[in-house]
Amino acid sequence: MNLLIRKWKPEDVPALVKLTFQWGYETTEEKICKNLNRISETENAEVFIAEVDGVVAGRIFVREHLTLYGNSFAEIHDMVVDEEYRRKGIGKMLIERVKEWSKEKGFTVLRLRTNTKRQDANSFYPSIGFTLDKMQNVYVQKI
């Protein structure tokens, strides 16, 4: 298995749509393109791709999280590995690349959130050194 972790490219978009559906969310190529372009224009944000033998096998989005009360930190959003490539170390390699990026940017904390229903994810993250910091509710209101 030839694994490469790299920054996203426009030709990745169809594979990113597929990964998003596997993750349980609907999207379109147009939405992905729009969001990738916005991320590219954002300071301290990046999308990395896991490519196995030329095939997009996973993705991870990381960005700076600002607060009023303390130091900013890096926060992972949208990590998913293709169902065909899971349990092969790809998720761990994506996290390692994000840790490198975070250190390069001067962050000392890396944080992420995952749905309590995602049992695999909630087992995976502690296995690679993350600790559970808190439980919280997420409220939404359409505006």
PDB file of C-alpha atoms in Angstrom:
ATOM      1  CA  MET A   1       0.000   0.000   0.000  1.00  0.00           C
ATOM      2  CA  ASN A   2       1.502   3.323  -1.132  1.00  0.00           C
ATOM      3  CA  LEU A   3       0.051   6.020   1.183  1.00  0.00           C
ATOM      4  CA  LEU A   4       0.484   9.740   0.561  1.00  0.00           C
ATOM      5  CA  ILE A   5      -0.919  12.515   2.772  1.00  0.00           C
ATOM      6  CA  ARG A   6      -1.190  15.744   0.784  1.00  0.00           C
ATOM      7  CA  LYS A   7      -3.167  18.958   0.466  1.00  0.00           C
ATOM      8  CA  TRP A   8      -6.423  18.791  -1.486  1.00  0.00           C
ATOM      9  CA  LYS A   9      -6.626  19.385  -5.249  1.00  0.00           C
ATOM     10  CA  PRO A  10      -9.686  20.327  -7.345  1.00  0.00           C
ATOM     11  CA  GLU A  11      -9.770  16.888  -8.959  1.00  0.00           C
ATOM     12  CA  ASP A  12     -10.429  15.368  -5.494  1.00  0.00           C
ATOM     13  CA  VAL A  13     -13.942  16.835  -5.353  1.00  0.00           C
ATOM     14  CA  PRO A  14     -15.915  13.806  -6.678  1.00  0.00           C
ATOM     15  CA  ALA A  15     -14.160  11.528  -4.177  1.00  0.00           C
ATOM     16  CA  LEU A  16     -14.841  14.024  -1.367  1.00  0.00           C
ATOM     17  CA  VAL A  17     -18.550  13.900  -2.202  1.00  0.00           C
ATOM     18  CA  LYS A  18     -18.433  10.090  -1.939  1.00  0.00           C
ATOM     19  CA  LEU A  19     -16.666  10.277   1.427  1.00  0.00           C
ATOM     20  CA  THR A  20     -19.239  12.772   2.700  1.00  0.00           C
ATOM     21  CA  PHE A  21     -22.087  10.401   1.807  1.00  0.00           C
ATOM     22  CA  GLN A  22     -20.274   7.533   3.562  1.00  0.00           C
ATOM     23  CA  TRP A  23     -19.969   9.785   6.601  1.00  0.00           C
ATOM     24  CA  GLY A  24     -23.748  10.181   6.608  1.00  0.00           C
ATOM     25  CA  TYR A  25     -24.196  13.621   5.073  1.00  0.00           C
ATOM     26  CA  GLU A  26     -25.612  14.679   1.719  1.00  0.00           C
ATOM     27  CA  THR A  27     -23.729  17.201  -0.398  1.00  0.00           C
ATOM     28  CA  THR A  28     -22.917  18.163  -3.971  1.00  0.00           C
ATOM     29  CA  GLU A  29     -19.735  18.868  -5.898  1.00  0.00           C
ATOM     30  CA  GLU A  30     -20.771  22.536  -6.017  1.00  0.00           C
ATOM     31  CA  LYS A  31     -21.038  22.754  -2.216  1.00  0.00           C
ATOM     32  CA  ILE A  32     -17.704  20.985  -1.713  1.00  0.00           C
ATOM     33  CA  CYS A  33     -15.982  23.299  -4.239  1.00  0.00           C
ATOM     34  CA  LYS A  34     -17.463  26.411  -2.640  1.00  0.00           C
ATOM     35  CA  ASN A  35     -16.372  25.313   0.840  1.00  0.00           C
ATOM     36  CA  LEU A  36     -12.886  24.251  -0.273  1.00  0.00           C
ATOM     37  CA  ASN A  37     -12.389  27.636  -1.899  1.00  0.00           C
ATOM     38  CA  ARG A  38     -13.495  29.408   1.296  1.00  0.00           C
ATOM     39  CA  ILE A  39     -11.182  27.220   3.382  1.00  0.00           C
ATOM     40  CA  SER A  40      -8.290  28.017   1.031  1.00  0.00           C
ATOM     41  CA  GLU A  41      -8.869  31.722   1.632  1.00  0.00           C
ATOM     42  CA  THR A  42      -8.963  31.245   5.412  1.00  0.00           C
ATOM     43  CA  GLU A  43      -5.822  31.763   7.432  1.00  0.00           C
ATOM     44  CA  ASN A  44      -4.914  28.766   9.602  1.00  0.00           C
ATOM     45  CA  ALA A  45      -7.170  26.217   7.910  1.00  0.00           C
ATOM     46  CA  GLU A  46      -6.303  23.234   5.712  1.00  0.00           C
ATOM     47  CA  VAL A  47      -7.761  20.106   4.128  1.00  0.00           C
ATOM     48  CA  PHE A  48      -5.494  17.083   3.792  1.00  0.00           C
ATOM     49  CA  ILE A  49      -6.157  14.057   1.597  1.00  0.00           C
ATOM     50  CA  ALA A  50      -5.049  10.472   2.179  1.00  0.00           C
ATOM     51  CA  GLU A  51      -4.239   8.930  -1.189  1.00  0.00           C
ATOM     52  CA  VAL A  52      -3.591   5.202  -1.547  1.00  0.00           C
ATOM     53  CA  ASP A  53      -2.116   4.038  -4.837  1.00  0.00           C
ATOM     54  CA  GLY A  54      -3.575   7.117  -6.556  1.00  0.00           C
ATOM     55  CA  VAL A  55      -7.064   6.775  -5.006  1.00  0.00           C
ATOM     56  CA  VAL A  56      -8.540   9.223  -2.476  1.00  0.00           C
ATOM     57  CA  ALA A  57      -8.984   7.119   0.661  1.00  0.00           C
ATOM     58  CA  GLY A  58      -9.692   9.762   3.302  1.00  0.00           C
ATOM     59  CA  ARG A  59      -9.749  13.404   4.249  1.00  0.00           C
ATOM     60  CA  ILE A  60      -9.356  15.662   7.236  1.00  0.00           C
ATOM     61  CA  PHE A  61     -10.138  19.351   7.743  1.00  0.00           C
ATOM     62  CA  VAL A  62      -8.364  21.323  10.471  1.00  0.00           C
ATOM     63  CA  ARG A  63      -8.661  24.966  11.413  1.00  0.00           C
ATOM     64  CA  GLU A  64      -7.849  27.430  14.131  1.00  0.00           C
ATOM     65  CA  HIS A  65     -10.453  27.787  16.853  1.00  0.00           C
ATOM     66  CA  LEU A  66     -10.445  31.242  18.420  1.00  0.00           C
ATOM     67  CA  THR A  67     -11.696  32.032  21.907  1.00  0.00           C
ATOM     68  CA  LEU A  68     -12.049  35.180  23.985  1.00  0.00           C
ATOM     69  CA  TYR A  69     -10.939  33.495  27.187  1.00  0.00           C
ATOM     70  CA  GLY A  70      -7.686  31.778  26.284  1.00  0.00           C
ATOM     71  CA  ASN A  71      -5.246  30.644  23.653  1.00  0.00           C
ATOM     72  CA  SER A  72      -6.519  29.564  20.285  1.00  0.00           C
ATOM     73  CA  PHE A  73      -6.059  25.922  19.338  1.00  0.00           C
ATOM     74  CA  ALA A  74      -6.272  23.646  16.310  1.00  0.00           C
ATOM     75  CA  GLU A  75      -9.541  21.790  15.864  1.00  0.00           C
ATOM     76  CA  ILE A  76     -10.204  18.858  13.562  1.00  0.00           C
ATOM     77  CA  HIS A  77     -13.412  18.860  11.539  1.00  0.00           C
ATOM     78  CA  ASP A  78     -14.671  16.425   8.951  1.00  0.00           C
ATOM     79  CA  MET A  79     -12.318  13.453   9.219  1.00  0.00           C
ATOM     80  CA  VAL A  80     -13.451  10.395   7.295  1.00  0.00           C
ATOM     81  CA  VAL A  81     -11.706   7.370   5.802  1.00  0.00           C
ATOM     82  CA  ASP A  82     -13.293   5.463   2.921  1.00  0.00           C
ATOM     83  CA  GLU A  83     -15.018   2.280   4.098  1.00  0.00           C
ATOM     84  CA  GLU A  84     -12.730   0.174   1.885  1.00  0.00           C
ATOM     85  CA  TYR A  85      -9.603   1.561   3.555  1.00  0.00           C
ATOM     86  CA  ARG A  86     -10.521   1.611   7.228  1.00  0.00           C
ATOM     87  CA  ARG A  87      -8.400  -0.132   9.874  1.00  0.00           C
ATOM     88  CA  LYS A  88      -5.232   0.280   7.797  1.00  0.00           C
ATOM     89  CA  GLY A  89      -3.655   3.170   9.704  1.00  0.00           C
ATOM     90  CA  ILE A  90      -4.911   5.895   7.368  1.00  0.00           C
ATOM     91  CA  GLY A  91      -6.865   7.784  10.044  1.00  0.00           C
ATOM     92  CA  LYS A  92      -3.824   7.773  12.299  1.00  0.00           C
ATOM     93  CA  MET A  93      -1.641   9.109   9.470  1.00  0.00           C
ATOM     94  CA  LEU A  94      -4.143  11.909   8.755  1.00  0.00           C
ATOM     95  CA  ILE A  95      -4.076  12.849  12.454  1.00  0.00           C
ATOM     96  CA  GLU A  96      -0.257  12.791  12.461  1.00  0.00           C
ATOM     97  CA  ARG A  97      -0.171  15.184   9.496  1.00  0.00           C
ATOM     98  CA  VAL A  98      -2.602  17.520  11.259  1.00  0.00           C
ATOM     99  CA  LYS A  99      -0.427  17.404  14.392  1.00  0.00           C
ATOM    100  CA  GLU A 100       2.577  18.452  12.282  1.00  0.00           C
ATOM    101  CA  TRP A 101       0.559  21.263  10.676  1.00  0.00           C
ATOM    102  CA  SER A 102      -0.655  22.404  14.101  1.00  0.00           C
ATOM    103  CA  LYS A 103       2.869  22.559  15.500  1.00  0.00           C
ATOM    104  CA  GLU A 104       4.058  24.461  12.405  1.00  0.00           C
ATOM    105  CA  LYS A 105       1.318  27.033  13.076  1.00  0.00           C
ATOM    106  CA  GLY A 106       2.327  27.359  16.733  1.00  0.00           C
ATOM    107  CA  PHE A 107      -0.647  25.607  18.326  1.00  0.00           C
ATOM    108  CA  THR A 108      -0.084  23.583  21.480  1.00  0.00           C
ATOM    109  CA  VAL A 109      -3.512  21.915  21.668  1.00  0.00           C
ATOM    110  CA  LEU A 110      -5.341  19.810  19.091  1.00  0.00           C
ATOM    111  CA  ARG A 111      -9.013  19.181  19.701  1.00  0.00           C
ATOM    112  CA  LEU A 112     -11.870  17.402  17.939  1.00  0.00           C
ATOM    113  CA  ARG A 113     -15.497  16.508  18.464  1.00  0.00           C
ATOM    114  CA  THR A 114     -17.333  13.362  17.503  1.00  0.00           C
ATOM    115  CA  ASN A 115     -20.907  12.242  17.797  1.00  0.00           C
ATOM    116  CA  THR A 116     -21.474   9.901  20.736  1.00  0.00           C
ATOM    117  CA  LYS A 117     -23.208   7.502  18.296  1.00  0.00           C
ATOM    118  CA  ARG A 118     -19.973   6.998  16.317  1.00  0.00           C
ATOM    119  CA  GLN A 119     -18.683   4.075  18.362  1.00  0.00           C
ATOM    120  CA  ASP A 120     -15.700   3.348  16.113  1.00  0.00           C
ATOM    121  CA  ALA A 121     -14.538   6.961  16.315  1.00  0.00           C
ATOM    122  CA  ASN A 122     -15.033   7.073  20.071  1.00  0.00           C
ATOM    123  CA  SER A 123     -12.785   4.023  20.407  1.00  0.00           C
ATOM    124  CA  PHE A 124     -10.252   5.194  17.825  1.00  0.00           C
ATOM    125  CA  TYR A 125      -9.364   8.624  19.214  1.00  0.00           C
ATOM    126  CA  PRO A 126      -8.414   7.473  22.735  1.00  0.00           C
ATOM    127  CA  SER A 127      -6.347   4.676  21.175  1.00  0.00           C
ATOM    128  CA  ILE A 128      -4.085   7.282  19.529  1.00  0.00           C
ATOM    129  CA  GLY A 129      -3.658   9.531  22.553  1.00  0.00           C
ATOM    130  CA  PHE A 130      -6.715  11.790  22.715  1.00  0.00           C
ATOM    131  CA  THR A 131      -8.438  12.150  26.069  1.00  0.00           C
ATOM    132  CA  LEU A 132     -12.107  12.907  26.619  1.00  0.00           C
ATOM    133  CA  ASP A 133     -12.279  16.477  27.899  1.00  0.00           C
ATOM    134  CA  LYS A 134     -16.022  17.073  28.275  1.00  0.00           C
ATOM    135  CA  MET A 135     -19.495  16.136  27.114  1.00  0.00           C
ATOM    136  CA  GLN A 136     -21.766  18.826  25.736  1.00  0.00           C
ATOM    137  CA  ASN A 137     -25.044  19.404  23.961  1.00  0.00           C
ATOM    138  CA  VAL A 138     -25.245  21.030  20.544  1.00  0.00           C
ATOM    139  CA  TYR A 139     -28.287  23.192  19.849  1.00  0.00           C
ATOM    140  CA  VAL A 140     -29.331  24.369  16.390  1.00  0.00           C
ATOM    141  CA  GLN A 141     -31.740  27.024  15.247  1.00  0.00           C
ATOM    142  CA  LYS A 142     -32.447  27.749  11.595  1.00  0.00           C
ATOM    143  CA  ILE A 143     -32.247  31.434  10.747  1.00  0.00           C
TER     144      ILE A 143
END
